Structure formats: C-alpha cells, structure tokens
mmCIF file of C-alpha atoms and ligand atoms in Angstrom:
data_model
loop_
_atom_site.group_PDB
_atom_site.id
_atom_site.type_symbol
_atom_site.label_atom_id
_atom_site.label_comp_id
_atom_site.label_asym_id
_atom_site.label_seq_id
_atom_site.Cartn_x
_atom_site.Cartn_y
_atom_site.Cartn_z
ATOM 1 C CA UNK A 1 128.505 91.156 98.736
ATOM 2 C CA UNK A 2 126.672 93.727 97.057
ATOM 3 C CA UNK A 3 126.894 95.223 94.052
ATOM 4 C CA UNK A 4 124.498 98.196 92.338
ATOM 5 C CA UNK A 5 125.107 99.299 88.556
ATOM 6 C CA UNK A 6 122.884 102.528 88.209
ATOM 7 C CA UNK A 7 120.269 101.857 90.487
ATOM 8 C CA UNK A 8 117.321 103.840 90.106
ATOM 9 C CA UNK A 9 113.912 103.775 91.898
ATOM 10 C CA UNK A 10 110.557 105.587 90.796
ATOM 11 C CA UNK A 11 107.763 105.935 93.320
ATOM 12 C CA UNK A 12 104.169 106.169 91.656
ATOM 13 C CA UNK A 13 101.487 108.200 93.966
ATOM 14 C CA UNK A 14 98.644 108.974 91.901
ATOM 15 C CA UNK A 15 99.640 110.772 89.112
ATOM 16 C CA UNK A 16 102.902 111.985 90.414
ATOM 17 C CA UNK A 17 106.516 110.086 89.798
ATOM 18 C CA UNK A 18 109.028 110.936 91.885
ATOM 19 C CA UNK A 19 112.241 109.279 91.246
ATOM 20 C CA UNK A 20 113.956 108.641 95.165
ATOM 21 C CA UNK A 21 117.331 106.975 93.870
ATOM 22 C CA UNK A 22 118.900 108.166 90.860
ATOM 23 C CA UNK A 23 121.647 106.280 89.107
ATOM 24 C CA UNK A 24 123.140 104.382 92.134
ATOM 25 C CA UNK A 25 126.794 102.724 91.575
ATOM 26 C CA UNK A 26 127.773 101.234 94.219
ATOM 27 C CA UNK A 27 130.009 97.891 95.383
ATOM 28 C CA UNK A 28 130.117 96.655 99.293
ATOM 29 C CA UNK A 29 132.473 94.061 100.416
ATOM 30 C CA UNK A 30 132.116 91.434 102.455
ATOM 31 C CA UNK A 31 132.832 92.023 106.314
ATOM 32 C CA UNK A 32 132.190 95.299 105.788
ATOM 33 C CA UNK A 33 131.040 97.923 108.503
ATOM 34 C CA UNK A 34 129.400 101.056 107.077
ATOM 35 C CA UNK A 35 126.990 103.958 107.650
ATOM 36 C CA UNK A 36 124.642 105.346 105.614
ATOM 37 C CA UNK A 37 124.223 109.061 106.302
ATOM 38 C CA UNK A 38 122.025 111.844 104.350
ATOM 39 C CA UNK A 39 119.144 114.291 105.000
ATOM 40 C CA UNK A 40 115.859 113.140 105.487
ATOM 41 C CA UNK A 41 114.412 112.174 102.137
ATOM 42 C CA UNK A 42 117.462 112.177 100.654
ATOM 43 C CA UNK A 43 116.793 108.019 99.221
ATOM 44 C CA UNK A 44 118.422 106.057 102.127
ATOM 45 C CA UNK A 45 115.426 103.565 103.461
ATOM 46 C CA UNK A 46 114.883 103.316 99.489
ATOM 47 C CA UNK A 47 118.363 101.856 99.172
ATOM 48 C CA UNK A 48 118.103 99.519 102.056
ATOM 49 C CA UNK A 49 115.017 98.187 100.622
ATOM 50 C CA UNK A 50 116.462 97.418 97.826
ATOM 51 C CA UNK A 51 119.961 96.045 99.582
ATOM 52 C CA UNK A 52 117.549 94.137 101.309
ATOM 53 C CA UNK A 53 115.292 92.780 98.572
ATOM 54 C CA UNK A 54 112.277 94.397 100.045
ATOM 55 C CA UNK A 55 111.972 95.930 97.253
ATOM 56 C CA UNK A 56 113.561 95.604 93.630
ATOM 57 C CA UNK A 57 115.075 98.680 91.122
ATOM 58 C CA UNK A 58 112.913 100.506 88.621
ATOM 59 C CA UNK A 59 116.157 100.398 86.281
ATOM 60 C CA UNK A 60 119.601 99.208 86.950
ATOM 61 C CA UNK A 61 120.949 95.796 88.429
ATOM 62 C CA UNK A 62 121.171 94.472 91.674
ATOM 63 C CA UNK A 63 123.651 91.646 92.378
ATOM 64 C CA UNK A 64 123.395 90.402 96.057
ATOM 65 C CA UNK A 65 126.216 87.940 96.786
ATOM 66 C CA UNK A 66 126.489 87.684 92.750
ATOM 67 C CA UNK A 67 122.605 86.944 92.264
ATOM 68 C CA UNK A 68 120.514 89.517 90.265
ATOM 69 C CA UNK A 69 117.615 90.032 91.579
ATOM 70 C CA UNK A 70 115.712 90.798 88.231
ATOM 71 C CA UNK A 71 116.360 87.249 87.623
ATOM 72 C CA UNK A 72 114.227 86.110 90.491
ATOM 73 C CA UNK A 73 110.339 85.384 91.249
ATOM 74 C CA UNK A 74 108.502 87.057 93.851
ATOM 75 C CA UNK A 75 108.787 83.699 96.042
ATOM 76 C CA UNK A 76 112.882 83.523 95.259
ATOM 77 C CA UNK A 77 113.384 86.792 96.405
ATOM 78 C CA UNK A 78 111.652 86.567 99.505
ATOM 79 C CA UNK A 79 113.601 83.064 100.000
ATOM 80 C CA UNK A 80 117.172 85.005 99.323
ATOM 81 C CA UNK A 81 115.775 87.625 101.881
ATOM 82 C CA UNK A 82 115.152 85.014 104.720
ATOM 83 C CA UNK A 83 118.480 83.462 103.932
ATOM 84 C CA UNK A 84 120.717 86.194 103.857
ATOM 85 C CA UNK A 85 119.561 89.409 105.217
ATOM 86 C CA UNK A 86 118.664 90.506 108.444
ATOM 87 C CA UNK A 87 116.907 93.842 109.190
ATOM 88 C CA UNK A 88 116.901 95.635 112.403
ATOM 89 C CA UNK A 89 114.595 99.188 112.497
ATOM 90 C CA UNK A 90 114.329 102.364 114.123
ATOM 91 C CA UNK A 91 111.073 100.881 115.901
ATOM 92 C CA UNK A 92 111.741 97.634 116.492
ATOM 93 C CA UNK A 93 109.027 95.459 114.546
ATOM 94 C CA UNK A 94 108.416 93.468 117.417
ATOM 95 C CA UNK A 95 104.984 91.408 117.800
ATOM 96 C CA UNK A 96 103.702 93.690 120.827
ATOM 97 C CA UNK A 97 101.575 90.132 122.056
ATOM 98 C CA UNK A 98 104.503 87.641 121.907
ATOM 99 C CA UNK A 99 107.396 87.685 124.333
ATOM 100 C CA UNK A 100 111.265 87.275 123.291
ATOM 101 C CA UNK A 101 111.668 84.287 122.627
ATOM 102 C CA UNK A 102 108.777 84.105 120.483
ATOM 103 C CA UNK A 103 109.719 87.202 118.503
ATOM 104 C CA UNK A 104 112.687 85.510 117.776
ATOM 105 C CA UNK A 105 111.845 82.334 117.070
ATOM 106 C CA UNK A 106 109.600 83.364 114.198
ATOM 107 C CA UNK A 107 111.881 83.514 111.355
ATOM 108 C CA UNK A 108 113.090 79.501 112.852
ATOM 109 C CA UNK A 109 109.233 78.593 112.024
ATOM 110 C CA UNK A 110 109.378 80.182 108.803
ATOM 111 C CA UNK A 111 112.358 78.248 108.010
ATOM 112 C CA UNK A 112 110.895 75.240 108.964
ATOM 113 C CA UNK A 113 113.423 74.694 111.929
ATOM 114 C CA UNK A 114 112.505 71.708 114.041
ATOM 115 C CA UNK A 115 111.581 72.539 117.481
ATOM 116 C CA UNK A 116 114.215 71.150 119.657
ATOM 117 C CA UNK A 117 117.006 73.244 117.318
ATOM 118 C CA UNK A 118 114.379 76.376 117.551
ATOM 119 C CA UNK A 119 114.755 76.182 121.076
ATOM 120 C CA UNK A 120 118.074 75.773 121.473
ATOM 121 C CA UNK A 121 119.047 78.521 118.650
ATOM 122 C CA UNK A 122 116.565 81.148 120.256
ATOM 123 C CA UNK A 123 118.402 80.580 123.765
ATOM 124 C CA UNK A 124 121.707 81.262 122.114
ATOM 125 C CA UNK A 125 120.593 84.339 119.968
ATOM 126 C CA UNK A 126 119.076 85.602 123.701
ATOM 127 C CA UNK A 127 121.747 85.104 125.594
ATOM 128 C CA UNK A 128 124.104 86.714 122.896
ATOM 129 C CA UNK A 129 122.562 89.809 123.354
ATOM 130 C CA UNK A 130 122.458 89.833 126.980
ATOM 131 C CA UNK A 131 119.067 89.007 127.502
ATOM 132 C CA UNK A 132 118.931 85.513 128.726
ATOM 133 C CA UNK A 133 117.044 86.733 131.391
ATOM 134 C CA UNK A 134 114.195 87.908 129.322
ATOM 135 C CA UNK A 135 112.758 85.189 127.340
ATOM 136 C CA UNK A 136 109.425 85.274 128.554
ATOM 137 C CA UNK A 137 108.703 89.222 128.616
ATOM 138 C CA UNK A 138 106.827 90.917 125.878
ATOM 139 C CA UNK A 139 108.249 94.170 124.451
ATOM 140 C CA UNK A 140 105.623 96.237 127.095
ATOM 141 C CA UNK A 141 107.654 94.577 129.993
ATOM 142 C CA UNK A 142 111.401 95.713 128.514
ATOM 143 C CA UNK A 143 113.319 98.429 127.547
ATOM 144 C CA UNK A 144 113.706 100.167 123.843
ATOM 145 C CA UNK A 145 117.190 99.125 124.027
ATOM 146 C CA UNK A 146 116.247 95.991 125.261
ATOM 147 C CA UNK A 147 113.628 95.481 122.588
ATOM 148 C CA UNK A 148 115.989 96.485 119.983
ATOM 149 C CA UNK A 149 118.447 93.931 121.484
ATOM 150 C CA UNK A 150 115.528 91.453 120.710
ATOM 151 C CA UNK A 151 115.070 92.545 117.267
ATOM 152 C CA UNK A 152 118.613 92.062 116.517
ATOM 153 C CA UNK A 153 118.476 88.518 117.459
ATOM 154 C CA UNK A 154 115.574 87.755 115.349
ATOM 155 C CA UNK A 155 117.455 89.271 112.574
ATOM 156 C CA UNK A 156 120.385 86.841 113.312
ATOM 157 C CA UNK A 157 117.770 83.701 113.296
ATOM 158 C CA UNK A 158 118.439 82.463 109.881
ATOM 159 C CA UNK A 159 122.483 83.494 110.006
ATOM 160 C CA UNK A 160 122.614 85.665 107.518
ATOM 161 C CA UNK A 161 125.815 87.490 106.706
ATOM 162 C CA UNK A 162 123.939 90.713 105.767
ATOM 163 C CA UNK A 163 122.743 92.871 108.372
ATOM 164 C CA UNK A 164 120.638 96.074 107.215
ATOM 165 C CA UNK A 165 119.763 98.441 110.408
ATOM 166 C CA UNK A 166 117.892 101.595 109.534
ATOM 167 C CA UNK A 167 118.288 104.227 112.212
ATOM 168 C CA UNK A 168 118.787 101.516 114.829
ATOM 169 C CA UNK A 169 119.695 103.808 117.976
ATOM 170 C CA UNK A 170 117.084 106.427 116.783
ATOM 171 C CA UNK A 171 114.655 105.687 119.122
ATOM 172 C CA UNK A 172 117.032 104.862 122.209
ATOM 173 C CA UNK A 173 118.920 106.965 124.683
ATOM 174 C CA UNK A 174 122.493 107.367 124.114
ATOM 175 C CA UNK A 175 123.461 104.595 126.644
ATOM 176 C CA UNK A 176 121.230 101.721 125.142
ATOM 177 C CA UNK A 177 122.275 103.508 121.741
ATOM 178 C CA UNK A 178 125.983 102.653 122.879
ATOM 179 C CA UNK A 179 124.940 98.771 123.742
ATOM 180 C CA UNK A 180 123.388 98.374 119.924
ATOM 181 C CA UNK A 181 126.337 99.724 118.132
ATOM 182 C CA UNK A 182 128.560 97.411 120.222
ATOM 183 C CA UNK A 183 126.698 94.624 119.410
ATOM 184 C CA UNK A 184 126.668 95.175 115.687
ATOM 185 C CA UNK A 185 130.499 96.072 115.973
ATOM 186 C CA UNK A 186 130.961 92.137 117.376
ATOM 187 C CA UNK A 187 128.814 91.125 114.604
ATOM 188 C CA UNK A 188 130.949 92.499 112.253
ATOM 189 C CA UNK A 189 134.157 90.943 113.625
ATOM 190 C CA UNK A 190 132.357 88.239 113.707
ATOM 191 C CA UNK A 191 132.034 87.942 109.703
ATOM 192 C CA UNK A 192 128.803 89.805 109.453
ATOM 193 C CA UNK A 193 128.871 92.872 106.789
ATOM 194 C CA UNK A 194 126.495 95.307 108.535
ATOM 195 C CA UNK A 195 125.098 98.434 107.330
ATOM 196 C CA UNK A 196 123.525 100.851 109.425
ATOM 197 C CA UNK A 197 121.315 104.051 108.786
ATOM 198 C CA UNK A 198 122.176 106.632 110.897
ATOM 199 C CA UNK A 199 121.477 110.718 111.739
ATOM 200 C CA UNK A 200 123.991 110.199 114.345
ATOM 201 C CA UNK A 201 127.479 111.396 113.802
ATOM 202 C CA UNK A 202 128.592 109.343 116.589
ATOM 203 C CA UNK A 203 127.266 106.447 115.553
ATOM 204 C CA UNK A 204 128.965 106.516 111.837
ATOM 205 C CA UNK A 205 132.311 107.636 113.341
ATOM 206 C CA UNK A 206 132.575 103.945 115.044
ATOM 207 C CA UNK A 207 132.324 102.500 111.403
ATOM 208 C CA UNK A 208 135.129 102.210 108.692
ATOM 209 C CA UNK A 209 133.161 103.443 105.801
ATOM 210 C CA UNK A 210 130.512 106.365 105.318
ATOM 211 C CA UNK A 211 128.143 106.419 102.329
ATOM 212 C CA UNK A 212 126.514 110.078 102.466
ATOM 213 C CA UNK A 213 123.350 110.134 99.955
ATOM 214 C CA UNK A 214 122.226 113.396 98.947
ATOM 215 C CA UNK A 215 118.990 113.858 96.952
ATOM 216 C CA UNK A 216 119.056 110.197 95.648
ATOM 217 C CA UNK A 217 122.260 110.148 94.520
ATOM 218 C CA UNK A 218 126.037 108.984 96.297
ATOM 219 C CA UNK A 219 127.611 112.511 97.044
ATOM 220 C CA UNK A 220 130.407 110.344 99.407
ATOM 221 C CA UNK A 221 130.816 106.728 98.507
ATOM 222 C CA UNK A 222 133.253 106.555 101.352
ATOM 223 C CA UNK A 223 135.902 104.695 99.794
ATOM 224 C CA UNK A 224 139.340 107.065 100.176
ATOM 225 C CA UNK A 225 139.054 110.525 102.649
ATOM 226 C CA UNK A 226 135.343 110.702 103.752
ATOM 227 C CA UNK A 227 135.260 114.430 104.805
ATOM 228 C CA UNK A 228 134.160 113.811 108.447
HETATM 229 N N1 LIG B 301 106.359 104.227 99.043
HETATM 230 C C1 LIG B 301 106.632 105.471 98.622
HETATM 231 N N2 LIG B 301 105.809 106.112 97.764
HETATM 232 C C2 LIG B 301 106.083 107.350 97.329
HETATM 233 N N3 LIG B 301 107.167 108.064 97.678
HETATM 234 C C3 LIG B 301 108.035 107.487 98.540
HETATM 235 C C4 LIG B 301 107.808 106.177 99.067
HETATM 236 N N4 LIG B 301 108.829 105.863 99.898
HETATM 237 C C5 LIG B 301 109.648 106.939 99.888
HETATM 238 N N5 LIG B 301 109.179 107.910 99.088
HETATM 239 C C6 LIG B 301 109.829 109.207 98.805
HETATM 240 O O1 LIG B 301 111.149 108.961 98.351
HETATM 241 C C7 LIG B 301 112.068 109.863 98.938
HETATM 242 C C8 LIG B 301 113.143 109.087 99.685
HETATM 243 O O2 LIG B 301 112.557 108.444 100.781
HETATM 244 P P1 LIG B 301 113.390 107.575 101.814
HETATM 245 O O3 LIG B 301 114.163 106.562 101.052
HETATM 246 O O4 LIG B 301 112.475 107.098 102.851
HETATM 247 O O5 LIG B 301 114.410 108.669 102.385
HETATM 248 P P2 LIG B 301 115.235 108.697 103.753
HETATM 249 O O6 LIG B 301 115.209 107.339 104.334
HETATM 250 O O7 LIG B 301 116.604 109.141 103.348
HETATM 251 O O8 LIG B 301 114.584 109.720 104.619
HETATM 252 C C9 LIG B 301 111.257 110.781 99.844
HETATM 253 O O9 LIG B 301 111.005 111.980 99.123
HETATM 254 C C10 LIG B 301 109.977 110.017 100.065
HETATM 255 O O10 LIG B 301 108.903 110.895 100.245
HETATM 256 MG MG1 LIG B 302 114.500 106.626 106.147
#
C-alpha cells in the first residue's frame, strides 16, 4: 500500500531550513490499522501529507499502491489523491455554509458523479455513519462528533482504500471520541487500511500497529514488540 525509501522533507521559511522528516523507511500493508504517535513537532502531519500526496518528499521515494509519486504532474497527483485517499482532521474541514449532505457530496461533483448516483451514494455514506437523520443540518446545528462523523463520510465519497485521520478524536469528548474510532475500526474490517494520528494512548491501543516518530525520524516502526 505504501511504501517510503528514505523519505526526507525540508521546510523553507525565509532563510531558515529546517528538515521535519529525516530519512523515513517505511512499508504499510494493505488492510492495515495503525497509529501514528510522537511529540508535538516531532514530523507526523509532515508524513501524512506526504502518505497522502498533499505534499511530495524533498529526497527519497514515495510508492503509493506501487506508483511513485516523483513520476507524477501536479494534476496526476491530485487525481491519485481523489481516487485513493481519504483524509479526516482534528477540525473537521467542513464547509461551515453547506449542510451534510452537501459536505459530502462534494468530492461526487469533483468526480463528475451524475446526480441521481450522488444522491443515492451521499444517503448511504450518511446513513453509514449514523446520521441519516442529519442531511440537511449544517455543522453549527450538530455535534463535533457528529461533524467528524460527516467528515468521515466525505472522505469515503470516492472509495478509497486509504484513510489518513490526523488527530481525529482530538477535538471530541471521550464518548464521541469512542464512536470515531469504532467507525474507522469497521472501516478497516471492511478492507480499508486506515492510519490515524493520535496523542491518545487509548486511541492507539485499539490498533494493531504503532509507528512512534521522534524528531523526524521512526524511533518504533511497530512491526514486532511495540513497547506500550
Ligand atoms: N509548512 C511548514 N513550514 C515550515 N515548517 C513547518 C511547516 N510544517 C511543519 N513545519 C515544522 O516541521 C516540524 C514538524 O511538523 P509537523 O509535521 O506538523 O509535526 P507534528 O504533526 O508531529 O506536530 C515542526 O517543527 C514544524 O514547525
Ligand atoms: Mg500534527
């Protein structure tokens, strides 16, 4: 699914470099369900970006699925990221002036989904996540963890079978918190390989594998005994 060879990323502010990820090796499965744990700064919204095509190495390669990113243009990157990533974020990313449904049903235009199909997917993707019933409220009239619940479903649109979540439950009481990290678990036995940020020790002792970054490098890859 994904596979780094000495990933590194530079960041350029003024005259300053600072390099955030430093020689990244890493190899993720498919169907995988991981954490990503580290101290603040430490590199780990870098390496999602990059997971995620958001953003592409300053050295090393990136293979997503087998296809290296170097190899693409700015336009075939952003196509491999609509196809087969979704992203889910501490704050949601919601449109604050559209209501679920239309949140969701934005990647579908994107797409180019026909409108019958849009309609029907966006139902499914609502109901899925427990929130037929909310359709027509905008995030002001709902919950964080409903909101969040909303933002995974948008990130499901396009059926990818990557899902990237940085600090997901971050933002949500330990209850709603609960609700995300059971969806993403059904995700993943559904086929998804998900990948989720987290400060939360409770959260990464629910999946099977625990990355721990540590100054933009992998101090745990979490393949073998992860000291927990
Ligand atoms: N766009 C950017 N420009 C400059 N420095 C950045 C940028 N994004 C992140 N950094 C720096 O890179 C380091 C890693 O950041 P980040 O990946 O966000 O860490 P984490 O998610 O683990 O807190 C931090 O020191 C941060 O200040
Ligand atoms: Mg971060």
């Amino acid at each position: 699914m994904i596979d780094m060879k000495f990933v590194r990323k530079k960041y350029t502010t003024g005259k300053i470099e600072f390099e955030a990820l430093k020689g990244i090796d890493l190899t993720v499965g498919k169907n995988e369900f991981i954490s990503v744990m580290g101290p603040s700064g430490s590199g780990k919204s870098t390496l999602m970006n990059i997971m995620g095509c958001l953003d592409i190495p300053s050295s090393g390669e990136y293979l997503l699925e087998g296809i290296n990113v170097r190899t693409l243009s700015a336009n075939q990157l952003a196509e491999v990221r609509n196809q087969k990533v979704g992203f889910v974020f501490q704050s949601f990313n919601l449109l604050p002036y559209a209501t679920a449904f239309e949140n969701v049903e934005i990647p579908l235009l994107f797409a180019g989904v026909k409108a019958r199909q849009r309609r029907d997917r966006v139902m499914n993707l609502l109901a899925q996540v427990g929130l037929a019933e909310k359709v027509g409220n905008k995030p002001t009239e709902m919950s964080g963890g409903e909101m969040q619940r909303v933002a995974i479903a948008r990130a499901l649109a396009n059926k990818p079978n990557l899902i990237l979540a940085d600090e997901p439950t971050g933002n949500l009481d330990s209850k709603s918190g609960g609700e995300i990290i059971n969806i993403f678990r059904q995700l993943w036995q559904e086929g998804h390989t998900i990948i989720i940020i987290t400060h939360d020790q409770n959260v990464a002792k629910q999946t099977l594998r625990t990355i721990r970054l540590k100054d933009g490098t992998i101090d745990n890859n979490g393949n073998g005994s992860a000291p927990l």
